[in-house]
CSV table of C-alpha atoms in Angstrom, one decimal:
chain,number,residue,atom,x,y,z
A,1,UNK,CA,119.4,-27.1,12.0
A,2,UNK,CA,119.9,-23.5,12.5
A,3,UNK,CA,122.4,-21.8,10.1
A,4,UNK,CA,123.9,-18.4,10.2
A,5,UNK,CA,123.3,-16.0,7.2
A,6,UNK,CA,126.4,-15.5,5.4
A,7,UNK,CA,127.2,-13.3,2.4
A,8,UNK,CA,128.1,-13.2,-0.4
A,9,UNK,CA,127.2,-16.7,-1.4
A,10,UNK,CA,130.0,-16.6,-4.0
A,11,UNK,CA,132.7,-14.2,-5.3
A,12,UNK,CA,134.7,-14.3,-8.5
A,13,UNK,CA,137.6,-11.8,-8.4
A,14,UNK,CA,141.0,-11.1,-9.9
A,15,UNK,CA,144.3,-12.0,-8.2
A,16,UNK,CA,145.4,-9.1,-6.0
A,17,UNK,CA,142.0,-7.8,-5.2
A,18,UNK,CA,140.6,-7.5,-1.6
A,19,UNK,CA,137.8,-9.7,-0.5
A,20,UNK,CA,135.2,-9.1,2.2
A,21,UNK,CA,132.5,-11.4,3.6
A,22,UNK,CA,130.4,-11.4,6.7
A,23,UNK,CA,128.1,-13.5,8.8
A,24,UNK,CA,124.9,-12.3,10.7
A,25,UNK,CA,122.7,-13.8,13.3
A,26,UNK,CA,119.5,-12.8,15.2
A,27,UNK,CA,121.1,-14.3,18.3
A,28,UNK,CA,124.0,-13.1,20.5
A,29,UNK,CA,127.2,-15.3,20.2
A,30,UNK,CA,130.2,-15.4,22.4
A,31,UNK,CA,132.6,-17.0,19.9
A,32,UNK,CA,133.1,-16.7,16.2
A,33,UNK,CA,135.3,-19.0,14.1
A,34,UNK,CA,136.2,-18.6,10.4
A,35,UNK,CA,137.2,-21.8,8.4
A,36,UNK,CA,138.3,-22.6,4.9
A,37,UNK,CA,137.4,-25.7,3.1
A,38,UNK,CA,139.2,-26.9,0.0
A,39,UNK,CA,137.6,-29.7,-2.2
A,40,UNK,CA,137.7,-33.0,-0.7
A,41,UNK,CA,139.0,-31.7,2.6
A,42,UNK,CA,137.7,-31.0,6.1
A,43,UNK,CA,137.5,-27.4,7.2
A,44,UNK,CA,140.6,-25.7,8.4
A,45,UNK,CA,140.4,-23.1,11.1
A,46,UNK,CA,141.5,-19.6,10.0
A,47,UNK,CA,140.9,-17.3,12.8
A,48,UNK,CA,139.1,-17.5,16.2
A,49,UNK,CA,137.4,-14.5,18.0
A,50,UNK,CA,136.2,-14.3,21.6
A,51,UNK,CA,135.3,-10.7,22.5
A,52,UNK,CA,133.0,-8.2,21.0
A,53,UNK,CA,134.9,-5.8,18.9
A,54,UNK,CA,138.1,-8.0,18.8
A,55,UNK,CA,140.0,-7.6,15.5
A,56,UNK,CA,142.4,-10.5,14.8
A,57,UNK,CA,144.8,-11.0,11.9
A,58,UNK,CA,146.4,-14.3,10.5
A,59,UNK,CA,148.7,-13.2,7.6
A,60,UNK,CA,146.6,-11.6,4.9
A,61,UNK,CA,143.3,-12.5,6.7
A,62,UNK,CA,141.6,-10.2,9.2
A,63,UNK,CA,138.5,-10.9,11.0
A,64,UNK,CA,136.3,-9.0,13.4
A,65,UNK,CA,133.9,-9.8,16.1
A,66,UNK,CA,131.1,-7.3,15.6
A,67,UNK,CA,130.3,-5.1,18.7
A,68,UNK,CA,126.6,-6.1,18.7
A,69,UNK,CA,127.9,-9.6,19.0
A,70,UNK,CA,125.5,-10.8,16.2
A,71,UNK,CA,127.9,-10.6,13.3
A,72,UNK,CA,131.4,-11.1,12.1
A,73,UNK,CA,133.6,-10.1,9.2
A,74,UNK,CA,136.4,-11.6,7.3
A,75,UNK,CA,138.6,-9.8,5.0
A,76,UNK,CA,141.4,-11.3,2.7
A,77,UNK,CA,143.9,-8.8,1.3
A,78,UNK,CA,145.8,-9.1,-2.0
A,79,UNK,CA,144.1,-12.4,-2.9
A,80,UNK,CA,146.1,-15.1,-4.5
A,81,UNK,CA,145.0,-18.2,-6.5
A,82,UNK,CA,145.4,-20.6,-3.4
A,83,UNK,CA,142.7,-18.6,-1.6
A,84,UNK,CA,140.3,-20.4,-3.7
A,85,UNK,CA,137.7,-22.4,-1.7
A,86,UNK,CA,134.7,-22.2,0.5
A,87,UNK,CA,134.9,-19.9,3.6
A,88,UNK,CA,132.4,-20.8,6.5
A,89,UNK,CA,131.8,-18.7,9.5
A,90,UNK,CA,130.9,-20.6,12.7
A,91,UNK,CA,129.4,-19.2,16.0
A,92,UNK,CA,128.7,-20.4,19.5
A,93,UNK,CA,125.6,-18.8,21.0
A,94,UNK,CA,125.6,-17.6,24.6
A,95,UNK,CA,124.1,-20.3,26.6
A,96,UNK,CA,124.7,-23.0,24.1
A,97,UNK,CA,128.0,-24.3,25.4
A,98,UNK,CA,130.1,-26.2,22.9
A,99,UNK,CA,127.7,-26.1,20.0
A,100,UNK,CA,128.8,-24.5,16.9
A,101,UNK,CA,126.4,-23.2,14.3
A,102,UNK,CA,127.7,-22.8,10.8
A,103,UNK,CA,127.2,-20.1,8.1
A,104,UNK,CA,126.0,-21.2,4.6
A,105,UNK,CA,129.4,-20.6,3.2
A,106,UNK,CA,131.1,-18.2,0.7
A,107,UNK,CA,132.6,-19.8,-2.5
A,108,UNK,CA,135.6,-17.7,-3.5
A,109,UNK,CA,137.2,-18.1,-7.0
A,110,UNK,CA,140.3,-16.1,-7.8
A,111,UNK,CA,141.5,-15.7,-11.5
A,112,UNK,CA,145.2,-15.3,-11.9
B,1,UNK,CA,145.6,-28.1,18.0
B,2,UNK,CA,144.8,-31.8,17.5
B,3,UNK,CA,145.5,-34.0,14.4
B,4,UNK,CA,142.6,-36.0,13.5
B,5,UNK,CA,142.2,-38.9,11.2
B,6,UNK,CA,139.1,-40.7,9.7
B,7,UNK,CA,138.6,-44.0,8.1
B,8,UNK,CA,137.5,-44.7,5.5
B,9,UNK,CA,138.3,-41.6,3.5
B,10,UNK,CA,135.5,-42.5,1.1
B,11,UNK,CA,133.2,-45.3,0.2
B,12,UNK,CA,130.5,-46.4,-2.1
B,13,UNK,CA,127.8,-48.5,-0.4
B,14,UNK,CA,124.7,-50.2,-1.4
B,15,UNK,CA,121.2,-49.1,-0.3
B,16,UNK,CA,120.2,-50.9,2.8
B,17,UNK,CA,123.7,-51.6,4.2
B,18,UNK,CA,125.5,-49.8,7.1
B,19,UNK,CA,128.9,-48.2,7.3
B,20,UNK,CA,131.0,-47.4,10.3
B,21,UNK,CA,133.4,-44.4,10.2
B,22,UNK,CA,136.2,-44.2,12.6
B,23,UNK,CA,137.7,-41.1,14.0
B,24,UNK,CA,141.1,-41.1,15.9
B,25,UNK,CA,142.8,-38.1,17.5
B,26,UNK,CA,146.5,-37.8,18.3
B,27,UNK,CA,145.7,-36.5,21.9
B,28,UNK,CA,142.9,-36.7,24.5
B,29,UNK,CA,140.2,-34.4,23.9
B,30,UNK,CA,137.2,-33.4,26.0
B,31,UNK,CA,134.7,-33.3,23.3
B,32,UNK,CA,134.2,-35.1,20.0
B,33,UNK,CA,131.3,-34.3,17.6
B,34,UNK,CA,130.0,-35.7,14.4
B,35,UNK,CA,128.8,-33.5,11.4
B,36,UNK,CA,127.2,-34.1,8.1
B,37,UNK,CA,127.8,-32.0,5.0
B,38,UNK,CA,125.4,-32.7,2.2
B,39,UNK,CA,126.6,-31.9,-1.3
B,40,UNK,CA,127.0,-28.2,-1.8
B,41,UNK,CA,125.8,-27.5,1.6
B,42,UNK,CA,127.1,-26.3,5.0
B,43,UNK,CA,128.0,-28.4,7.9
B,44,UNK,CA,125.2,-29.7,10.2
B,45,UNK,CA,125.8,-31.2,13.8
B,46,UNK,CA,124.7,-34.7,14.1
B,47,UNK,CA,125.6,-35.5,17.7
B,48,UNK,CA,128.2,-35.0,20.4
B,49,UNK,CA,129.9,-38.2,21.2
B,50,UNK,CA,130.1,-38.5,25.0
B,51,UNK,CA,132.8,-40.8,26.4
B,52,UNK,CA,131.3,-43.6,28.5
B,53,UNK,CA,127.8,-42.7,27.9
B,54,UNK,CA,125.2,-42.2,25.1
B,55,UNK,CA,125.7,-39.6,22.5
B,56,UNK,CA,123.7,-36.4,22.6
B,57,UNK,CA,121.8,-36.0,19.3
B,58,UNK,CA,120.6,-33.0,17.5
B,59,UNK,CA,116.9,-32.5,16.3
B,60,UNK,CA,116.4,-34.6,13.2
B,61,UNK,CA,119.2,-37.2,14.0
B,62,UNK,CA,118.4,-40.5,16.1
B,63,UNK,CA,120.5,-43.2,17.5
B,64,UNK,CA,118.9,-46.0,15.6
B,65,UNK,CA,120.1,-44.4,12.4
B,66,UNK,CA,123.3,-43.0,13.6
B,67,UNK,CA,124.7,-45.0,16.4
B,68,UNK,CA,127.9,-43.5,17.9
B,69,UNK,CA,130.5,-44.9,20.2
B,70,UNK,CA,133.2,-43.2,22.1
B,71,UNK,CA,135.1,-45.7,24.3
B,72,UNK,CA,137.9,-43.3,25.2
B,73,UNK,CA,139.2,-39.8,24.9
B,74,UNK,CA,140.9,-40.3,21.6
B,75,UNK,CA,138.5,-42.4,19.6
B,76,UNK,CA,135.0,-42.5,18.4
B,77,UNK,CA,132.9,-44.1,15.7
B,78,UNK,CA,129.7,-43.1,13.6
B,79,UNK,CA,127.6,-45.8,12.0
B,80,UNK,CA,125.3,-44.8,9.2
B,81,UNK,CA,122.6,-47.6,9.2
B,82,UNK,CA,120.2,-48.9,6.6
B,83,UNK,CA,121.6,-46.4,4.1
B,84,UNK,CA,119.7,-44.7,1.4
B,85,UNK,CA,120.8,-42.5,-1.4
B,86,UNK,CA,119.9,-39.4,0.9
B,87,UNK,CA,122.7,-40.4,3.1
B,88,UNK,CA,125.2,-39.5,0.5
B,89,UNK,CA,127.3,-36.9,2.2
B,90,UNK,CA,130.6,-36.0,3.7
B,91,UNK,CA,130.8,-37.1,7.4
B,92,UNK,CA,133.1,-35.0,9.5
B,93,UNK,CA,134.6,-35.7,13.0
B,94,UNK,CA,135.5,-32.7,15.0
B,95,UNK,CA,137.1,-32.1,18.4
B,96,UNK,CA,137.4,-29.4,21.1
B,97,UNK,CA,139.3,-29.6,24.4
B,98,UNK,CA,139.0,-27.6,27.6
B,99,UNK,CA,142.7,-26.4,27.0
B,100,UNK,CA,141.6,-24.5,23.9
B,101,UNK,CA,138.5,-22.9,22.7
B,102,UNK,CA,138.9,-23.7,19.1
B,103,UNK,CA,137.2,-26.6,17.2
B,104,UNK,CA,139.2,-28.7,14.8
B,105,UNK,CA,137.9,-31.0,11.9
B,106,UNK,CA,139.0,-34.3,10.5
B,107,UNK,CA,139.5,-34.7,6.7
B,108,UNK,CA,135.9,-36.2,6.4
B,109,UNK,CA,134.5,-39.4,5.0
B,110,UNK,CA,132.9,-39.2,1.5
B,111,UNK,CA,130.0,-41.5,1.4
B,112,UNK,CA,128.1,-42.4,-1.8
B,113,UNK,CA,125.0,-44.6,-1.5
B,114,UNK,CA,123.8,-46.3,-4.7
């Protein structure tokens, strides 16, 4: 099935550093969601975005809905060891009601 | 949000057998979905479970291999039939409701086929 381009594929950082990751598509989306998945668990919703240009925060996490409606960004500030996991973007295309397409994932490792 | 449980949480099965995975939600939801996550990969939608009618399958997935039931607004099952080692994956139940736009996931069922 179709997947979104997500980058970087993996990141290895020191505790306290800021992190940025993004997702891009060739199609226009009307919804962007960001999830985190811990080993052996299902994905947990972090942030949901519904409007082009929207900037939403959840604690140390900030996500933006790109103004072209073809991309989204997730930033994590002052990373901590429990931020370790795989981060997935997911989007809903215009005209594809209720169907989410997932990104390829970003593996984040944080060294204390 | 919704609280989603899945049974079993994991299983090891023999080639050629079938396994039925259950998904229970703590509230009525409009939409229920089944996803597959192969080792080290992202999530792929298998089908949308429709209450009272046949599921809607995505390209590459067929009813004979992945029969789905959804008898009411809080419960669904996915069967993985005639399993082969290639079916070893995490199977995830997911829900969305008209009252909220977000989509939530269950904890997953980790299936290993020998």
